[in-house]
mmCIF file of C-alpha atoms and ligand atoms in Angstrom:
data_model
loop_
_atom_site.group_PDB
_atom_site.id
_atom_site.type_symbol
_atom_site.label_atom_id
_atom_site.label_comp_id
_atom_site.label_asym_id
_atom_site.label_seq_id
_atom_site.Cartn_x
_atom_site.Cartn_y
_atom_site.Cartn_z
ATOM 1 C CA UNK A 1 7.638 -21.898 -13.261
ATOM 2 C CA UNK A 2 6.721 -21.626 -9.605
ATOM 3 C CA UNK A 3 3.398 -19.862 -8.983
ATOM 4 C CA UNK A 4 5.012 -17.229 -6.741
ATOM 5 C CA UNK A 5 7.341 -16.201 -9.590
ATOM 6 C CA UNK A 6 4.372 -16.026 -11.988
ATOM 7 C CA UNK A 7 2.583 -13.759 -9.518
ATOM 8 C CA UNK A 8 5.738 -11.643 -9.142
ATOM 9 C CA UNK A 9 5.700 -10.976 -12.911
ATOM 10 C CA UNK A 10 1.932 -10.484 -12.900
ATOM 11 C CA UNK A 11 2.392 -7.975 -10.055
ATOM 12 C CA UNK A 12 4.976 -5.970 -12.028
ATOM 13 C CA UNK A 13 2.502 -5.527 -14.892
ATOM 14 C CA UNK A 14 -0.435 -4.971 -12.550
ATOM 15 C CA UNK A 15 1.657 -2.250 -10.880
ATOM 16 C CA UNK A 16 1.771 -0.436 -14.248
ATOM 17 C CA UNK A 17 -2.014 -0.515 -14.299
ATOM 18 C CA UNK A 18 -2.144 0.879 -10.732
ATOM 19 C CA UNK A 19 0.122 3.743 -11.868
ATOM 20 C CA UNK A 20 -2.345 4.545 -14.651
ATOM 21 C CA UNK A 21 -5.220 4.478 -12.141
ATOM 22 C CA UNK A 22 -3.396 6.856 -9.777
ATOM 23 C CA UNK A 23 -2.432 9.163 -12.640
ATOM 24 C CA UNK A 24 -5.903 9.345 -14.157
ATOM 25 C CA UNK A 25 -8.012 9.108 -10.996
ATOM 26 C CA UNK A 26 -8.291 12.881 -10.380
ATOM 27 C CA UNK A 27 -9.935 13.289 -13.807
ATOM 28 C CA UNK A 28 -11.755 9.949 -13.718
ATOM 29 C CA UNK A 29 -11.596 9.449 -17.454
ATOM 30 C CA UNK A 30 -10.210 6.828 -19.763
ATOM 31 C CA UNK A 31 -8.774 4.742 -16.947
ATOM 32 C CA UNK A 32 -8.964 1.510 -18.884
ATOM 33 C CA UNK A 33 -9.135 2.751 -22.441
ATOM 34 C CA UNK A 34 -6.801 5.318 -23.901
ATOM 35 C CA UNK A 35 -3.077 4.881 -24.416
ATOM 36 C CA UNK A 36 -0.458 5.905 -21.900
ATOM 37 C CA UNK A 37 1.181 9.194 -22.678
ATOM 38 C CA UNK A 38 4.049 11.245 -21.260
ATOM 39 C CA UNK A 39 2.650 13.718 -18.685
ATOM 40 C CA UNK A 40 5.224 16.314 -19.818
ATOM 41 C CA UNK A 41 5.068 16.275 -23.642
ATOM 42 C CA UNK A 42 1.736 14.385 -23.998
ATOM 43 C CA UNK A 43 3.202 12.069 -26.651
ATOM 44 C CA UNK A 44 1.804 8.498 -26.493
ATOM 45 C CA UNK A 45 4.306 6.020 -25.072
ATOM 46 C CA UNK A 46 5.301 3.158 -27.382
ATOM 47 C CA UNK A 47 4.583 -0.395 -26.226
ATOM 48 C CA UNK A 48 8.320 -1.212 -26.011
ATOM 49 C CA UNK A 49 8.677 1.603 -23.442
ATOM 50 C CA UNK A 50 5.933 0.211 -21.219
ATOM 51 C CA UNK A 51 7.764 -2.850 -19.882
ATOM 52 C CA UNK A 52 7.686 -2.595 -16.072
ATOM 53 C CA UNK A 53 10.980 -1.432 -14.513
ATOM 54 C CA UNK A 54 13.065 -2.548 -17.531
ATOM 55 C CA UNK A 55 11.888 0.363 -19.719
ATOM 56 C CA UNK A 56 12.649 2.817 -16.936
ATOM 57 C CA UNK A 57 16.204 1.480 -16.619
ATOM 58 C CA UNK A 58 16.822 1.395 -20.403
ATOM 59 C CA UNK A 59 15.572 4.984 -20.748
ATOM 60 C CA UNK A 60 17.557 6.101 -17.677
ATOM 61 C CA UNK A 61 14.329 7.474 -16.202
ATOM 62 C CA UNK A 62 13.712 9.895 -19.070
ATOM 63 C CA UNK A 63 10.980 10.218 -21.706
ATOM 64 C CA UNK A 64 12.202 8.945 -25.108
ATOM 65 C CA UNK A 65 10.609 11.938 -26.830
ATOM 66 C CA UNK A 66 11.139 15.001 -24.612
ATOM 67 C CA UNK A 67 13.969 13.688 -22.380
ATOM 68 C CA UNK A 68 12.234 15.036 -19.275
ATOM 69 C CA UNK A 69 12.478 12.971 -16.113
ATOM 70 C CA UNK A 70 9.896 10.252 -15.491
ATOM 71 C CA UNK A 71 8.793 10.087 -11.850
ATOM 72 C CA UNK A 72 10.452 7.214 -9.930
ATOM 73 C CA UNK A 73 6.936 6.541 -8.637
ATOM 74 C CA UNK A 74 6.318 4.433 -11.764
ATOM 75 C CA UNK A 75 9.037 1.789 -11.337
ATOM 76 C CA UNK A 76 8.667 1.857 -7.531
ATOM 77 C CA UNK A 77 4.939 1.069 -7.692
ATOM 78 C CA UNK A 78 5.616 -1.721 -10.220
ATOM 79 C CA UNK A 79 8.341 -3.195 -8.043
ATOM 80 C CA UNK A 80 6.292 -2.907 -4.845
ATOM 81 C CA UNK A 81 3.267 -4.570 -6.480
ATOM 82 C CA UNK A 82 5.456 -7.390 -7.813
ATOM 83 C CA UNK A 83 7.108 -8.008 -4.426
ATOM 84 C CA UNK A 84 3.838 -7.857 -2.464
ATOM 85 C CA UNK A 85 2.076 -10.231 -4.904
ATOM 86 C CA UNK A 86 5.050 -12.603 -4.621
ATOM 87 C CA UNK A 87 5.077 -12.530 -0.805
ATOM 88 C CA UNK A 88 1.323 -13.088 -0.440
ATOM 89 C CA UNK A 89 1.364 -15.943 -2.971
ATOM 90 C CA UNK A 90 4.180 -17.549 -0.987
ATOM 91 C CA UNK A 91 2.419 -16.961 2.335
ATOM 92 C CA UNK A 92 -1.163 -17.885 1.413
ATOM 93 C CA UNK A 93 -0.492 -20.336 -1.412
ATOM 94 C CA UNK A 94 -2.252 -20.553 -4.734
ATOM 95 C CA UNK A 95 -5.888 -20.878 -3.620
ATOM 96 C CA UNK A 96 -9.146 -18.921 -3.517
ATOM 97 C CA UNK A 97 -8.079 -16.998 -0.391
ATOM 98 C CA UNK A 98 -5.262 -15.364 -2.327
ATOM 99 C CA UNK A 99 -7.688 -13.305 -4.473
ATOM 100 C CA UNK A 100 -9.043 -10.948 -1.762
ATOM 101 C CA UNK A 101 -5.514 -10.487 -0.397
ATOM 102 C CA UNK A 102 -4.152 -9.419 -3.787
ATOM 103 C CA UNK A 103 -7.086 -7.005 -4.181
ATOM 104 C CA UNK A 104 -6.458 -5.602 -0.667
ATOM 105 C CA UNK A 105 -2.753 -5.210 -1.522
ATOM 106 C CA UNK A 106 -3.630 -3.349 -4.743
ATOM 107 C CA UNK A 107 -6.076 -0.973 -3.026
ATOM 108 C CA UNK A 108 -3.468 -0.397 -0.296
ATOM 109 C CA UNK A 109 -0.859 0.568 -2.895
ATOM 110 C CA UNK A 110 -3.341 3.040 -4.428
ATOM 111 C CA UNK A 111 -3.981 4.584 -0.996
ATOM 112 C CA UNK A 112 -0.255 4.604 -0.167
ATOM 113 C CA UNK A 113 0.688 6.582 -3.293
ATOM 114 C CA UNK A 114 -2.385 8.793 -3.344
ATOM 115 C CA UNK A 115 -2.026 9.839 0.294
ATOM 116 C CA UNK A 116 1.735 10.444 -0.115
ATOM 117 C CA UNK A 117 1.125 12.653 -3.164
ATOM 118 C CA UNK A 118 -2.057 14.524 -2.283
ATOM 119 C CA UNK A 119 -2.392 14.069 1.511
ATOM 120 C CA UNK A 120 -5.873 12.662 1.097
ATOM 121 C CA UNK A 121 -7.529 9.286 0.760
ATOM 122 C CA UNK A 122 -10.405 9.066 -1.744
ATOM 123 C CA UNK A 123 -13.507 7.661 -0.015
ATOM 124 C CA UNK A 124 -13.984 5.061 -2.734
ATOM 125 C CA UNK A 125 -10.550 3.553 -1.955
ATOM 126 C CA UNK A 126 -11.156 3.238 1.785
ATOM 127 C CA UNK A 127 -14.646 1.773 1.303
ATOM 128 C CA UNK A 128 -13.321 -0.786 -1.181
ATOM 129 C CA UNK A 129 -10.591 -1.660 1.314
ATOM 130 C CA UNK A 130 -13.184 -2.245 4.053
ATOM 131 C CA UNK A 131 -15.360 -4.410 1.789
ATOM 132 C CA UNK A 132 -12.514 -6.674 0.655
ATOM 133 C CA UNK A 133 -11.096 -6.928 4.172
ATOM 134 C CA UNK A 134 -14.475 -8.240 5.371
ATOM 135 C CA UNK A 135 -14.505 -10.756 2.497
ATOM 136 C CA UNK A 136 -10.914 -11.867 3.243
ATOM 137 C CA UNK A 137 -11.550 -12.194 6.977
ATOM 138 C CA UNK A 138 -14.791 -14.137 6.460
ATOM 139 C CA UNK A 139 -13.045 -16.533 4.032
ATOM 140 C CA UNK A 140 -10.300 -17.416 6.512
ATOM 141 C CA UNK A 141 -10.710 -20.964 7.920
ATOM 142 C CA UNK A 142 -9.927 -19.646 11.411
ATOM 143 C CA UNK A 143 -12.522 -16.843 11.205
ATOM 144 C CA UNK A 144 -13.914 -15.771 14.576
ATOM 145 C CA UNK A 145 -16.418 -12.933 14.848
ATOM 146 C CA UNK A 146 -15.075 -11.848 18.259
ATOM 147 C CA UNK A 147 -11.484 -11.557 16.975
ATOM 148 C CA UNK A 148 -12.767 -9.703 13.936
ATOM 149 C CA UNK A 149 -14.703 -7.133 15.998
ATOM 150 C CA UNK A 150 -12.052 -6.792 18.692
ATOM 151 C CA UNK A 151 -9.368 -6.178 16.057
ATOM 152 C CA UNK A 152 -11.492 -3.466 14.447
ATOM 153 C CA UNK A 153 -12.140 -1.909 17.832
ATOM 154 C CA UNK A 154 -8.390 -1.717 18.540
ATOM 155 C CA UNK A 155 -7.328 -0.619 15.028
ATOM 156 C CA UNK A 156 -10.114 1.898 14.452
ATOM 157 C CA UNK A 157 -10.757 2.859 18.078
ATOM 158 C CA UNK A 158 -7.251 3.842 19.110
ATOM 159 C CA UNK A 159 -6.679 5.830 15.915
ATOM 160 C CA UNK A 160 -10.088 7.455 16.408
ATOM 161 C CA UNK A 161 -9.116 8.599 19.895
ATOM 162 C CA UNK A 162 -5.778 9.986 18.627
ATOM 163 C CA UNK A 163 -7.481 11.836 15.760
ATOM 164 C CA UNK A 164 -10.005 13.207 18.235
ATOM 165 C CA UNK A 165 -7.603 14.470 20.883
ATOM 166 C CA UNK A 166 -4.978 15.731 18.401
ATOM 167 C CA UNK A 167 -7.620 17.595 16.381
ATOM 168 C CA UNK A 168 -6.461 15.882 13.145
ATOM 169 C CA UNK A 169 -2.947 17.303 13.422
ATOM 170 C CA UNK A 170 -1.146 13.962 13.436
ATOM 171 C CA UNK A 171 -3.479 12.054 11.164
ATOM 172 C CA UNK A 172 -6.836 12.564 9.515
ATOM 173 C CA UNK A 173 -10.238 10.968 9.773
ATOM 174 C CA UNK A 174 -9.462 8.965 6.606
ATOM 175 C CA UNK A 175 -6.804 7.094 8.583
ATOM 176 C CA UNK A 176 -9.414 5.806 11.067
ATOM 177 C CA UNK A 177 -11.126 3.793 8.327
ATOM 178 C CA UNK A 178 -7.777 2.323 7.257
ATOM 179 C CA UNK A 179 -7.000 1.382 10.878
ATOM 180 C CA UNK A 180 -10.465 -0.133 11.279
ATOM 181 C CA UNK A 181 -10.081 -2.201 8.096
ATOM 182 C CA UNK A 182 -6.666 -3.607 9.007
ATOM 183 C CA UNK A 183 -7.828 -4.161 12.592
ATOM 184 C CA UNK A 184 -10.687 -6.364 11.301
ATOM 185 C CA UNK A 185 -8.243 -8.297 9.150
ATOM 186 C CA UNK A 186 -5.516 -8.769 11.742
ATOM 187 C CA UNK A 187 -7.484 -9.540 14.915
ATOM 188 C CA UNK A 188 -6.688 -8.179 18.391
ATOM 189 C CA UNK A 189 -3.121 -9.428 19.011
ATOM 190 C CA UNK A 190 -1.739 -8.469 15.643
ATOM 191 C CA UNK A 191 -3.670 -5.155 15.717
ATOM 192 C CA UNK A 192 -1.724 -4.028 18.768
ATOM 193 C CA UNK A 193 1.508 -4.882 16.936
ATOM 194 C CA UNK A 194 0.153 -3.137 13.817
ATOM 195 C CA UNK A 195 -0.440 0.174 15.631
ATOM 196 C CA UNK A 196 2.854 -0.072 17.500
ATOM 197 C CA UNK A 197 4.786 -0.715 14.258
ATOM 198 C CA UNK A 198 3.024 2.067 12.348
ATOM 199 C CA UNK A 199 4.069 4.607 14.977
ATOM 200 C CA UNK A 200 7.669 3.350 14.992
ATOM 201 C CA UNK A 201 7.854 3.418 11.173
ATOM 202 C CA UNK A 202 6.213 6.858 11.168
ATOM 203 C CA UNK A 203 8.694 8.203 13.712
ATOM 204 C CA UNK A 204 11.716 6.845 11.819
ATOM 205 C CA UNK A 205 10.552 8.079 8.398
ATOM 206 C CA UNK A 206 9.421 11.408 9.874
ATOM 207 C CA UNK A 207 12.889 11.877 11.344
ATOM 208 C CA UNK A 208 14.580 10.980 8.040
ATOM 209 C CA UNK A 209 12.329 13.442 6.153
ATOM 210 C CA UNK A 210 13.140 16.171 8.682
ATOM 211 C CA UNK A 211 16.871 15.638 8.150
ATOM 212 C CA UNK A 212 16.917 15.034 4.379
ATOM 213 C CA UNK A 213 14.152 17.350 3.204
ATOM 214 C CA UNK A 214 14.363 19.720 6.161
ATOM 215 C CA UNK A 215 10.677 19.305 6.803
ATOM 216 C CA UNK A 216 9.493 20.887 10.007
ATOM 217 C CA UNK A 217 7.833 18.867 12.730
ATOM 218 C CA UNK A 218 4.633 20.749 12.043
ATOM 219 C CA UNK A 219 4.572 20.065 8.292
ATOM 220 C CA UNK A 220 1.979 17.533 7.231
ATOM 221 C CA UNK A 221 3.105 13.998 6.513
ATOM 222 C CA UNK A 222 0.670 11.385 5.227
ATOM 223 C CA UNK A 223 0.048 8.700 7.839
ATOM 224 C CA UNK A 224 -1.730 6.025 5.766
ATOM 225 C CA UNK A 225 1.561 4.832 4.169
ATOM 226 C CA UNK A 226 2.876 3.935 7.641
ATOM 227 C CA UNK A 227 -0.346 2.086 8.457
ATOM 228 C CA UNK A 228 -0.061 0.177 5.188
ATOM 229 C CA UNK A 229 3.609 -0.760 5.711
ATOM 230 C CA UNK A 230 2.852 -1.938 9.244
ATOM 231 C CA UNK A 231 -0.250 -3.878 8.136
ATOM 232 C CA UNK A 232 1.721 -5.636 5.385
ATOM 233 C CA UNK A 233 4.395 -6.726 7.879
ATOM 234 C CA UNK A 234 1.693 -7.860 10.329
ATOM 235 C CA UNK A 235 -0.311 -9.868 7.788
ATOM 236 C CA UNK A 236 2.803 -11.703 6.597
ATOM 237 C CA UNK A 237 4.842 -12.154 9.768
ATOM 238 C CA UNK A 238 2.640 -10.718 12.544
ATOM 239 C CA UNK A 239 1.748 -14.054 14.135
ATOM 240 C CA UNK A 240 5.400 -15.148 14.309
ATOM 241 C CA UNK A 241 6.369 -11.803 15.881
ATOM 242 C CA UNK A 242 3.524 -12.031 18.438
ATOM 243 C CA UNK A 243 4.427 -15.646 19.298
ATOM 244 C CA UNK A 244 8.087 -14.739 19.629
ATOM 245 C CA UNK A 245 7.213 -11.848 21.927
ATOM 246 C CA UNK A 246 4.846 -13.932 24.072
ATOM 247 C CA UNK A 247 7.453 -16.683 24.472
ATOM 248 C CA UNK A 248 9.882 -14.222 25.992
ATOM 249 C CA UNK A 249 7.287 -12.296 27.962
ATOM 250 C CA UNK A 250 6.241 -15.543 29.690
ATOM 251 C CA UNK A 251 9.687 -16.326 31.041
HETATM 252 ZN ZN1 ZN B 301 7.828 13.333 -22.857
#
């Protein structure tokens, strides 16, 4: 089996683990030990009902015991983790550099879901993200300290200014650390694209939410998910997009 397919399957199961982390993080207990149970009826979930995505489909999104709905967050996180693991394995190849990227992807998924649900980013998540981004950047064969610092300055600096002048209405101080981390990782050119994309994605999704859920412009929407979507696009295809843009800008 091709390694990217193996990592796709690994990602699906690892996504289940990330769901458990998100679910149990607020209480910080029994994250690794302790069996999974239904949040509604508290009955432990049988092993056959813990197969990523497949169990959700077989059970039609309902608990086998109490028939209450299971949040679509569970299969979506599994699927997203599987796809992201697959894409990074394909992009980076099966070598030592893949490890920090898969860890960064996992922390990003935690932040994505946590911020969407609770409108906050736990400090421990953003610090872990920063640490592994520094490791990943330093491990890159093309590492340059000036690109690293300049990227961080763009990613963290511009978001910092926006947070400052908007008085945290558009995004919070937690988002600055996320922008700084991805800026370090992406370098200056891709960081500009990263910020640009995150605002476009944010505007589109904000508009959809306003129409579908009738959210008001003033209502709070988490911003970190947009940063994470944009950073994922930029780490996978950012250089090709920048090169494509520069080719046409030069004409
Ligand atoms: Zn139940």
